[in-house]
Coordinates of C-alpha atoms in Angstrom, one line a residue:
X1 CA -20.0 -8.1 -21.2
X2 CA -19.1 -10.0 -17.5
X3 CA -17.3 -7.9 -15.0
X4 CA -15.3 -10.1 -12.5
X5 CA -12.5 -9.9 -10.4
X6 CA -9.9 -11.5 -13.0
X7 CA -9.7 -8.2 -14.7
X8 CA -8.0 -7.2 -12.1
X9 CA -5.1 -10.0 -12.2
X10 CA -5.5 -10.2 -16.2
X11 CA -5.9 -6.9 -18.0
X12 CA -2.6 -5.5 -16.7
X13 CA -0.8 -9.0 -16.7
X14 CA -1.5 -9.1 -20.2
X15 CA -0.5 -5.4 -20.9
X16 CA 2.9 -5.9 -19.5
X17 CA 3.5 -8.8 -21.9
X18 CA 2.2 -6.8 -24.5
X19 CA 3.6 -3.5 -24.2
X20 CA 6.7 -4.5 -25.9
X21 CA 5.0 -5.5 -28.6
X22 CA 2.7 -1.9 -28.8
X23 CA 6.0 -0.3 -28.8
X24 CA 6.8 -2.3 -32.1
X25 CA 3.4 -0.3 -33.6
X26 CA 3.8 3.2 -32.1
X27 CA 6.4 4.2 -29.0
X28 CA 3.9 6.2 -27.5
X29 CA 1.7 3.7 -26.6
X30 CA 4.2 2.1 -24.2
X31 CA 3.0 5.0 -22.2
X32 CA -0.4 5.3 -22.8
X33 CA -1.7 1.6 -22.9
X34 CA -1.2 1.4 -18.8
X35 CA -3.2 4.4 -18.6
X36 CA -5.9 2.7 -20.2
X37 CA -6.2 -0.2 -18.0
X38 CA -5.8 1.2 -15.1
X39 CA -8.7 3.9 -16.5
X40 CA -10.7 0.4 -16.8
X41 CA -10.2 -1.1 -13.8
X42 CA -11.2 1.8 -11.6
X43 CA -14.3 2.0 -13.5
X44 CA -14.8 -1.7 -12.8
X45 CA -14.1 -0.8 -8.8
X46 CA -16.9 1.3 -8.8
X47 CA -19.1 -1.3 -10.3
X48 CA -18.1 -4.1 -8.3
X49 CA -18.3 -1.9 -5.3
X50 CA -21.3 -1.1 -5.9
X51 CA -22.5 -4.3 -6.5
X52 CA -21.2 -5.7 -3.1
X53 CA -22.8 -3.0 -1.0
X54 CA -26.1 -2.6 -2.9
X55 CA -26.5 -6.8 -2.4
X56 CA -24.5 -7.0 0.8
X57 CA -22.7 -10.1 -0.4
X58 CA -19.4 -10.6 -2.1
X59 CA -18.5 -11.8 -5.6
X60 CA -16.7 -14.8 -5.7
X61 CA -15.3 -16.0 -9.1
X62 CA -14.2 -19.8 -9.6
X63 CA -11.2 -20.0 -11.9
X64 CA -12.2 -22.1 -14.8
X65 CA -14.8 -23.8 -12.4
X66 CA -12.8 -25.7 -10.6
X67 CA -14.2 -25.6 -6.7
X68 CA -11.7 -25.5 -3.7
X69 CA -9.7 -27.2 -3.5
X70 CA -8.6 -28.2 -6.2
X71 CA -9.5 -24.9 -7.6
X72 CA -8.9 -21.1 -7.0
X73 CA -11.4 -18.5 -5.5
X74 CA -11.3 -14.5 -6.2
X75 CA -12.9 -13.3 -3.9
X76 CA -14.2 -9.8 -4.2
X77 CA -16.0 -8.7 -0.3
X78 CA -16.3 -5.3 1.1
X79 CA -13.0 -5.6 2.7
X80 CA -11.0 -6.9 -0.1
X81 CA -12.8 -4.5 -2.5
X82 CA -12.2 -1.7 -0.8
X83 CA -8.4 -2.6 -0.9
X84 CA -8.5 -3.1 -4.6
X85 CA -10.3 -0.3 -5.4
X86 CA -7.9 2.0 -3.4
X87 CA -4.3 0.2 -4.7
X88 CA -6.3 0.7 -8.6
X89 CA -7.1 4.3 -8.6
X90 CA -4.3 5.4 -6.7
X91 CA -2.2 3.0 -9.4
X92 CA -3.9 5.3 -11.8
X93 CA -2.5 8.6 -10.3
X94 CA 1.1 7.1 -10.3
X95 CA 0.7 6.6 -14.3
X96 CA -0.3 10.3 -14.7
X97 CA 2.4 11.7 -12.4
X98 CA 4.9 9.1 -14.2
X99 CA 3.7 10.3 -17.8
X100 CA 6.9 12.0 -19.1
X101 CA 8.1 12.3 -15.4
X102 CA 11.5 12.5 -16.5
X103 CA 12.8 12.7 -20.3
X104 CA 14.0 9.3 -20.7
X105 CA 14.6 6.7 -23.5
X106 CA 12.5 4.4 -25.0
X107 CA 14.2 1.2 -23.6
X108 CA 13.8 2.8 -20.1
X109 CA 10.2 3.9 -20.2
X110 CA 9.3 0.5 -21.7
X111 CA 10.5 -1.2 -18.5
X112 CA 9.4 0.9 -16.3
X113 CA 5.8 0.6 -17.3
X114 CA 6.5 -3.6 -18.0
X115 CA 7.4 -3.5 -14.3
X116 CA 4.7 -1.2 -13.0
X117 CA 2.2 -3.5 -14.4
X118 CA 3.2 -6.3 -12.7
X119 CA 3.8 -4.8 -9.6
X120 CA 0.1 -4.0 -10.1
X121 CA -1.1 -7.4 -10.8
X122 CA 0.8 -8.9 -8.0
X123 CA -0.3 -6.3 -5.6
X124 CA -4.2 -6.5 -6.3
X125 CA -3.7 -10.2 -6.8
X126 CA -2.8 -11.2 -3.1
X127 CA -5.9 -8.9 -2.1
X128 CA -8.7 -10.4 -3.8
X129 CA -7.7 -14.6 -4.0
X130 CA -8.7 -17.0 -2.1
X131 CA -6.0 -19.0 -2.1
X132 CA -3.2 -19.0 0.2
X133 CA -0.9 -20.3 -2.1
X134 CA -1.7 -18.4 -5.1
X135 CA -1.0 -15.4 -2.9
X136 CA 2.4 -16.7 -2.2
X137 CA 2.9 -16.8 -6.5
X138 CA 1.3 -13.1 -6.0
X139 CA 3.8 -11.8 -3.5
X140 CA 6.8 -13.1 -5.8
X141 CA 5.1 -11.2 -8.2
X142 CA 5.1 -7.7 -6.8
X143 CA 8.5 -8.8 -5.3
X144 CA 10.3 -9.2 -8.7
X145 CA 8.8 -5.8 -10.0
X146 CA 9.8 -3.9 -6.9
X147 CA 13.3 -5.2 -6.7
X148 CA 13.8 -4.2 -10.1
X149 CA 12.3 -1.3 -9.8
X150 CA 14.3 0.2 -6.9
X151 CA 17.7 -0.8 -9.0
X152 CA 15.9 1.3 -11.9
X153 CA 18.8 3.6 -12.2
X154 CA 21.2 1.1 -12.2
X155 CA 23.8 3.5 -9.8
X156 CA 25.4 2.0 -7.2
X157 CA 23.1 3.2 -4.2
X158 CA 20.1 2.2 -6.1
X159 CA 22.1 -1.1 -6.7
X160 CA 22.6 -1.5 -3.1
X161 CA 19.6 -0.9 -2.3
X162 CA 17.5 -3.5 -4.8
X163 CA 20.4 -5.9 -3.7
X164 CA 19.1 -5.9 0.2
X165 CA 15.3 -5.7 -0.8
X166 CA 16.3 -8.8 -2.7
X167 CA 18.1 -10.3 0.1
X168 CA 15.2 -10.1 2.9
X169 CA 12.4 -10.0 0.8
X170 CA 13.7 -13.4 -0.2
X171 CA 13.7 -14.4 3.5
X172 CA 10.3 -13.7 3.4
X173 CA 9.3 -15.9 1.2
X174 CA 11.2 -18.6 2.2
X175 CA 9.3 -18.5 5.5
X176 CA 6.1 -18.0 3.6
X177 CA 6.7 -20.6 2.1
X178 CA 7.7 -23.0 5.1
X179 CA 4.5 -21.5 6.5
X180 CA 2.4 -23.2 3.8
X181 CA 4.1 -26.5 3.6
X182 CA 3.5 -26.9 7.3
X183 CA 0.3 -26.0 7.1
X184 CA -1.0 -28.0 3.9
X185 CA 0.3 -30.8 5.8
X186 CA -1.8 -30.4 8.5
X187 CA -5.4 -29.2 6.8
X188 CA -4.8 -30.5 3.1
X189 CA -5.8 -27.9 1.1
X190 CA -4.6 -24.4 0.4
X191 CA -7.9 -22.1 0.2
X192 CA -8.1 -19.8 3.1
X193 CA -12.0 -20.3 3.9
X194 CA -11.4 -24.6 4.1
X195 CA -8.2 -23.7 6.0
X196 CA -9.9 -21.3 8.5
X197 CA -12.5 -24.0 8.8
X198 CA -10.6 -27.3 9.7
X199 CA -7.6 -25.4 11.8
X200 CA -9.1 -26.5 15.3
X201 CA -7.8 -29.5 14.3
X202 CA -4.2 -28.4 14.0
X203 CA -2.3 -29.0 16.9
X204 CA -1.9 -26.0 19.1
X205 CA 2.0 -25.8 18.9
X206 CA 1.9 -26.3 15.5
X207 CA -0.6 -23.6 14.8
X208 CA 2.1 -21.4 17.1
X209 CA 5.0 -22.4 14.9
X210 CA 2.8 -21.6 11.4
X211 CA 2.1 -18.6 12.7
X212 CA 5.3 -17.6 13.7
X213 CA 6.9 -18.6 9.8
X214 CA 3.8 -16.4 8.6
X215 CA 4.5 -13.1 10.9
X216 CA 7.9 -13.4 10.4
X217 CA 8.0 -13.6 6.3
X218 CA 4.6 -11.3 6.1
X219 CA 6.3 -8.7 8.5
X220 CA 8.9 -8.2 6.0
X221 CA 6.9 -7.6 3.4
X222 CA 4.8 -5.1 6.4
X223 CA 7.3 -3.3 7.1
X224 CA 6.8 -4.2 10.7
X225 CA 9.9 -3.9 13.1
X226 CA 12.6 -5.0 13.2
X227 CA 11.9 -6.7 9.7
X228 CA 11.6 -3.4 7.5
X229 CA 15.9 -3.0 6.7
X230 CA 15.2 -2.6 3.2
X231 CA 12.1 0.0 3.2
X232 CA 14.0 3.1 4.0
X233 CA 16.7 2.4 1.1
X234 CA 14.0 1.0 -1.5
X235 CA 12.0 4.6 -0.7
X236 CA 14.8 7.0 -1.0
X237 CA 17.1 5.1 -4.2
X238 CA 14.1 4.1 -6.1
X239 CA 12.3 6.4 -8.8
X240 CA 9.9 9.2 -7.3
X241 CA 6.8 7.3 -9.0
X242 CA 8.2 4.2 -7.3
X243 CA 8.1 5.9 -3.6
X244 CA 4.5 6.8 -3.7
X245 CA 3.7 3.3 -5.5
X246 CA 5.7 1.3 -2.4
X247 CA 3.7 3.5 0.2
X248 CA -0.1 3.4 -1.6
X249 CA -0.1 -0.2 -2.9
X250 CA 2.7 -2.5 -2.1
X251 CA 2.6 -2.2 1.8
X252 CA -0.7 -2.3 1.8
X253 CA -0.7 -5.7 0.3
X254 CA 1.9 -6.9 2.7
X255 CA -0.3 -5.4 5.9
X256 CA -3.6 -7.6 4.3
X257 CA -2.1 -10.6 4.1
X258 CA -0.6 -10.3 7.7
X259 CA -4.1 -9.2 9.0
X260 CA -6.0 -11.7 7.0
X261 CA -3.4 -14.7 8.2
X262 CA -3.9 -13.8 11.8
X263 CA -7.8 -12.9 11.5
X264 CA -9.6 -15.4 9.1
X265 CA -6.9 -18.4 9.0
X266 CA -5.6 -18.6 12.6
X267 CA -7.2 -18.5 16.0
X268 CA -4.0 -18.1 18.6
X269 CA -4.1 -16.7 21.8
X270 CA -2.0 -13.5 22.1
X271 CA -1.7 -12.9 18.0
X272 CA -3.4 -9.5 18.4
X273 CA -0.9 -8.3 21.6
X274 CA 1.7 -9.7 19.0
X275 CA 0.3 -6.6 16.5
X276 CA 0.4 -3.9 19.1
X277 CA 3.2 -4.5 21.1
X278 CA 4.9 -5.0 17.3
X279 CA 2.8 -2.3 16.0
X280 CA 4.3 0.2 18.9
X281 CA 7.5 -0.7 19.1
X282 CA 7.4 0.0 14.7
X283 CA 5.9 3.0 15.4
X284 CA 8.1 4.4 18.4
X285 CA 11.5 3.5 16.7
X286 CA 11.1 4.8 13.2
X287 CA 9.1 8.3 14.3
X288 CA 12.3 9.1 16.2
X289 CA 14.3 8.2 13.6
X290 CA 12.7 10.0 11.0
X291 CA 13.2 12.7 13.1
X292 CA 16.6 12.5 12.9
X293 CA 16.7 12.2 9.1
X294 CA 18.5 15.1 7.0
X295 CA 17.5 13.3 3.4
X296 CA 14.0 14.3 2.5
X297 CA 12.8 11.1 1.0
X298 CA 14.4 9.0 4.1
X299 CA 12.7 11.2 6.0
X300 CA 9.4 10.0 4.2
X301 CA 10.1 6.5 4.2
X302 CA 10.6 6.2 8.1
X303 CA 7.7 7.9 8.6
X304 CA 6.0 5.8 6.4
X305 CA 7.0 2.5 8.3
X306 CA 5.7 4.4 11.4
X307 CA 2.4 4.4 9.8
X308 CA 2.2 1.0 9.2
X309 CA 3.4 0.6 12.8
X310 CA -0.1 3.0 13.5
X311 CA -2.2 0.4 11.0
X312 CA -1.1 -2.6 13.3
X313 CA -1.6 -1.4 16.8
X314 CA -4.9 -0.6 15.2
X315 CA -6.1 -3.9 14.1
X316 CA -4.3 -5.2 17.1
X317 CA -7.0 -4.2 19.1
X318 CA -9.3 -5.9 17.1
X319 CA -12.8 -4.4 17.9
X320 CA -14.8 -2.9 15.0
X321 CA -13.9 0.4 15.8
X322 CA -10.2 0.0 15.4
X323 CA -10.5 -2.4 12.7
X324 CA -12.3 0.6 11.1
X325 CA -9.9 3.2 12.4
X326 CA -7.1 0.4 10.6
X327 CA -8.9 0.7 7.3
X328 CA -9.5 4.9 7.1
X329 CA -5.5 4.8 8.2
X330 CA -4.8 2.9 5.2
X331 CA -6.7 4.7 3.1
X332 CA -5.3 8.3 4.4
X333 CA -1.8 6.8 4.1
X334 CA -2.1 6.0 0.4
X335 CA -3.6 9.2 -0.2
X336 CA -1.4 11.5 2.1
X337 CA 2.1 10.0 1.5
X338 CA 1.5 9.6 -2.2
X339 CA 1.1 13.4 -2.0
X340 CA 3.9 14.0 0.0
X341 CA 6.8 11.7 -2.2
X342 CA 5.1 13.2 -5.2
X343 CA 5.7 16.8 -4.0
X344 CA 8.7 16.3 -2.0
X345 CA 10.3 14.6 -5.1
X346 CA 10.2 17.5 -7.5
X347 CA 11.9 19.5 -4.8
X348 CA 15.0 16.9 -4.7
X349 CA 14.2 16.3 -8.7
X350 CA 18.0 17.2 -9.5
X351 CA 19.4 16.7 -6.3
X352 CA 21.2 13.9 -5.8
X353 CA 21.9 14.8 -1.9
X354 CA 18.1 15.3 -1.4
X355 CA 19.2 17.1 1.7
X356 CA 16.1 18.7 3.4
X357 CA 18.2 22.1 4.0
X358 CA 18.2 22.7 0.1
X359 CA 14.1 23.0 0.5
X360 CA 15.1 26.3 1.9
X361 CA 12.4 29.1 0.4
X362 CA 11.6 26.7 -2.6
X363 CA 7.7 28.0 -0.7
X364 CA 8.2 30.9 -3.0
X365 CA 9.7 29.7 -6.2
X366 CA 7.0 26.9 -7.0
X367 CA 4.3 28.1 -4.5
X368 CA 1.2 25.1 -5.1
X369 CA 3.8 22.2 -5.1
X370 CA 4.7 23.5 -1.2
X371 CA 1.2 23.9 -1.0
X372 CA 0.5 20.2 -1.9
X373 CA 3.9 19.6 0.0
X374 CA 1.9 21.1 3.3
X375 CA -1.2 19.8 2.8
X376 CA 0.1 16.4 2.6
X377 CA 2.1 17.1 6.1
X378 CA -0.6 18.5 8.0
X379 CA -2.9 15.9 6.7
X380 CA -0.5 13.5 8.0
X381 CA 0.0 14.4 11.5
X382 CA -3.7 14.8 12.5
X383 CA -4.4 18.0 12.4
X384 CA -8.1 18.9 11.5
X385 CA -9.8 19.4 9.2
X386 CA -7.9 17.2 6.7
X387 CA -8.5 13.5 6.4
X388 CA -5.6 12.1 8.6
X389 CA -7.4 13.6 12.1
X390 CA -10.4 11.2 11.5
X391 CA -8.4 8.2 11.1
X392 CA -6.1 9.1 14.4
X393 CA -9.1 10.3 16.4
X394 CA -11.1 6.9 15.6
X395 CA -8.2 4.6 16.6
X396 CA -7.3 6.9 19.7
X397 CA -11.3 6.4 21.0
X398 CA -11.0 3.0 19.8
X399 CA -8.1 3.0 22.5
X400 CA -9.5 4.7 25.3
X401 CA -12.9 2.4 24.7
X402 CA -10.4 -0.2 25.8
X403 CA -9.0 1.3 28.9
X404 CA -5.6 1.5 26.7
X405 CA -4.4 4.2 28.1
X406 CA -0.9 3.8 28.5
X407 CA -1.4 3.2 24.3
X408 CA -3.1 6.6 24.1
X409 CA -0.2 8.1 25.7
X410 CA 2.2 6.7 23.6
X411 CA 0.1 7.8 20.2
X412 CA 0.1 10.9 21.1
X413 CA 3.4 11.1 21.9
X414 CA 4.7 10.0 18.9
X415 CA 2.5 12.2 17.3
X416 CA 3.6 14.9 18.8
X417 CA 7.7 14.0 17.2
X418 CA 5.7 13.8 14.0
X419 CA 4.8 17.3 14.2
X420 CA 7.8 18.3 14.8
X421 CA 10.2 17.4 12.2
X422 CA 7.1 17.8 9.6
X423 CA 6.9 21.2 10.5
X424 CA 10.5 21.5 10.4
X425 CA 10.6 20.6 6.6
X426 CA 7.6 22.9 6.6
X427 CA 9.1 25.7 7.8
X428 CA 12.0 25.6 5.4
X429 CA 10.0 25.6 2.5
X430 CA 8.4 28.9 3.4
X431 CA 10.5 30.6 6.1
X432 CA 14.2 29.8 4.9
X433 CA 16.9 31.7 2.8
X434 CA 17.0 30.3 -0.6
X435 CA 19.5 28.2 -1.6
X436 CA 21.1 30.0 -5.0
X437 CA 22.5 26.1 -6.0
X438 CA 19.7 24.4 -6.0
X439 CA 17.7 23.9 -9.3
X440 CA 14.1 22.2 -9.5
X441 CA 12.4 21.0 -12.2
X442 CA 8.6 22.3 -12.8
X443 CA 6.3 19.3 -12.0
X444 CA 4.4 18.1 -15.6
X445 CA 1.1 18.1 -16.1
X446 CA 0.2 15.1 -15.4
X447 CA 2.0 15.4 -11.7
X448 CA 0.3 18.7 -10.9
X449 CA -3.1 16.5 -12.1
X450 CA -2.2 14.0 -9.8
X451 CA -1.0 16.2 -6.7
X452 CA -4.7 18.0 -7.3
X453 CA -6.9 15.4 -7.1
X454 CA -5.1 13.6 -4.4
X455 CA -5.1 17.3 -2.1
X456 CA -8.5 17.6 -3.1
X457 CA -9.0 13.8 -1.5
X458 CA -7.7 15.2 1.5
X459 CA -9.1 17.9 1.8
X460 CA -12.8 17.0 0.9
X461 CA -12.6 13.5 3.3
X462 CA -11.4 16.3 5.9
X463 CA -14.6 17.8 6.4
X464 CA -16.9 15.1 4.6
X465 CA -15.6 12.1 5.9
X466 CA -19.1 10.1 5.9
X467 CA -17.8 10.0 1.7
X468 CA -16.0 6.9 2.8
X469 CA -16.7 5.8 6.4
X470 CA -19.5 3.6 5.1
X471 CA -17.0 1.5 3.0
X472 CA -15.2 1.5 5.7
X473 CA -17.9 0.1 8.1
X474 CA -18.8 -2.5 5.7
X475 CA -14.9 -3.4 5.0
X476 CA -14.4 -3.6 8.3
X477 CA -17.6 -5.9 9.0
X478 CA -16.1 -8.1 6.4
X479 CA -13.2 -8.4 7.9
X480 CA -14.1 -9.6 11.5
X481 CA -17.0 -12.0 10.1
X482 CA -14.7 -14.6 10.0
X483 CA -17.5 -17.3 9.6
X484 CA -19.4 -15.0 6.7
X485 CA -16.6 -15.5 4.8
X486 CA -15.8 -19.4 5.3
X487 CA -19.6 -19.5 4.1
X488 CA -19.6 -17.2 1.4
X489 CA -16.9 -18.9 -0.3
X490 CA -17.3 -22.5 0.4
X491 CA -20.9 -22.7 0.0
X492 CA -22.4 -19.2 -2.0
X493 CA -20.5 -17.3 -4.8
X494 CA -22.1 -14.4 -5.3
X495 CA -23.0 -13.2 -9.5
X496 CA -20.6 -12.2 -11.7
X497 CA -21.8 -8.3 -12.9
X498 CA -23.0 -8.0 -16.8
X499 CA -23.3 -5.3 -18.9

């Protein structure tokens, strides 16, 4: 038996065509048949992962051996791996927290999964190929399933809300796909090592007005100011699962092909100011206005966008230590504000004003899922010794190491109005009067499973944090060795893994 990279594109593409048809044999398996990929691919993570790191070069699988560029690379490095492997297991969690999440029909469960699935395959798909163009087909992948998926309900907020996603996320790829025209015309071919390799030849205001088509359209799907209109709606109207699967795989997606456009493809002056100067002003404007949020799960999905205002200012630096700071963000952010939507959530479960004040004293009606709740909050401000402090601390010295003080300042600042309303939400859950009105539902199995693991994540990268910093190193070598990869792919393709 080969392992490759296709699985990951393959196995749950081929599910979600499928699972209508496993429903035809036995309902059930419309629920458990995603499990079971998703089961697979992590396993196949750890053995790819392990294969890259033990041999220190990536896997790179031609697609019916056609070579670039006529063909299309997967390329499976440290860096992209590391993304995979992260958007996979965490896509696992969501199926056991989704697993009889709410007790729906058949009709709805069987889209819901169809959907998941390909939100899946697009997501992992613009990670791992090589091709700049396939990752455009990838993004319209992960952007159908998301707009559907935040008009799940079909109500007329959650209508709304799909309706704008639609709306810019179709901006973006109109300008991503400008953005490739332009720039086939100039290089003549579409896969990312040849175009990194020939783009000294592209004219310098071209290359500026590439670029530009790129950031803009990519932004979007970053959620980088003053692009990210549809985030906070698509968070709060979409279903729970949906939240946590928005901030642990879809964003990250849209942040890698940002950083990969500007790291490997293009070489303009001033692109990295463009992330911090971006990445603050991201940051600054949705920490406030979480702040100011009374709905919980707004609340969560401004200060989600912060974050991925943190993740740019971080690569925008662009030394190794805050690429690698970048990465263990990443990572913390899919772990941390996975645990907090998937907490938070059953607190709001059937609430449809998902007002923070009716959190009031639910500390001590359902005392671990305001434990999770906390966990996830502290983690996510910085404080020690859970994960999110290493990832902070890292990019902060990363800062300082660059005489960026005035940046330092603002960090800390903003994570100081971070605090603040986290606490705030904190404090209700255990200190507040209990609101009489307000009925949750008791979190399933499977979501108390999930919420587990990913608090023990926390908790265990908290005071072992070496578990993952050599990934991270390696990812973030990966990353910056922009010549390792033209090589790699253009002239060695590392072996597929048998069994």
């Amino acid at each position: 038996m080969v392992i490759s990279p296709v699985h990951y594109i393959a196995l749950p593409l081929l599910a979600a065509f499928l699972i209508p048809l496993f429903s035809k044999i036995n309902r059930e398996l419309v629920r458990i048949v995603p499990g079971l990929v998703l089961a697979y691919l992590s396993a196949v993570s750890v053995i790819l992962m392990n294969r890259v790191i033990q041999t220190g070069q990536p896997i790179i699988e031609t697609i019916a051996g056609w070579r670039a560029p006529w063909g299309i690379d997967l390329v499976f490095s440290p860096f992209t791996g590391f993304l995979a492997s992260i958007m996979t297991f965490m896509a696992l969690l969501i199926w056991l927290y989704s697993y009889r999440f709410k007790k729906v029909d058949h009709e709805p469960a069987l889209k819901y999964y169809i959907l998941f699935m390909m939100l899946v395959t697009g997501s992992t798909g613009i990670v791992i190929t090589g091709d700049i163009f396939n990752m455009f087909v990838f993004m319209e992948i992960t952007a159908i399933a998301s707009f559907s998926l935040t008009s799940f309900y079909r109500d007329r907020d959650g209508a709304e809300a799909g309706f704008k996603y639609l709306l810019i996320g179709s901006l973006a790829s109109t300008f991503v796909l400008l953005g490739i025209l332009l720039l086939y015309s100039q290089v003549g071919t579409l896969n990312m090592a040849q175009i990194a390799e020939r783009m000294h030849d592209v004219p310098s205001g071209m290359k500026i007005t590439i670029l530009i088509l790129f950031a803009t359209g990519l932004g979007i799907e970053a959620e980088m100011f003053p692009l990210n209109g549809w985030a906070p709606d698509a968070y709060s109207q979409s279903p729970s699962p949906v939240g946590s699967a928005f901030a642990a795989i879809v964003v990250k997606a849209g942040v890698y092909s940002l950083i990969r456009v500007i790291f490997t493809l293009f070489d303009v002056h001033g692109a990295y100011e463009f992330l911090i100067i971006m990445g603050i002003i991201t940051l600054v404007i949705s920490e406030f206005t979480a702040m100011k949020q009374t709905n919980l799960k707004r609340m969560l999905a401004y200060s989600s966008i912060g974050q991925m205002g943190f993740v740019l200012i971080a690569f925008g630096i662009g030394t190794k230590e805050a690429v690698f700071g970048a990465l263990f963000l990443m990572f913390n952010h899919a772990v941390i504000k996975s645990l907090l939507f998937m907490s938070g959530s059953y607190f709001v479960y059937n609430n449809t004003s998902k007002e923070i004040t009716d959190l009031s004293g639910m500390g001590k009606k359902f005392p671990l899922l305001a434990f999770f709740f906390a966990i996830g909050a502290f983690a996510i401000v910085g404080l020690p010794p859970f994960a999110g402090f290493w990832s902070k601390l890292y990019i902060l010295i990363a800062a300082a190491d660059n005489s960026l003080l005035g940046l330092v300042a603002i960090i800390l600042m903003v994570s100081i109005i971070e605090i603040v309303y986290y606490f705030r939400v904190v404090a209700k859950l255990y200190f507040g009067k209990p609101v009489e009105e307000s009925i949750t539902h008791k979190p399933t199995i499977g979501g108390y499973i999930s919420m587990s693991i990913l608090a023990a994540v926390i908790v265990i990268v908290g005071f072992y944090p070496d578990i993952v910093t050599g990934f991270l190193h390696n990812a973030a070598d990966a990353l910056l060795d922009k010549s390792g990869y033209i090589n790699n792919v253009l002239h060695g393709a590392g072996e597929l893994v048998k069994l």
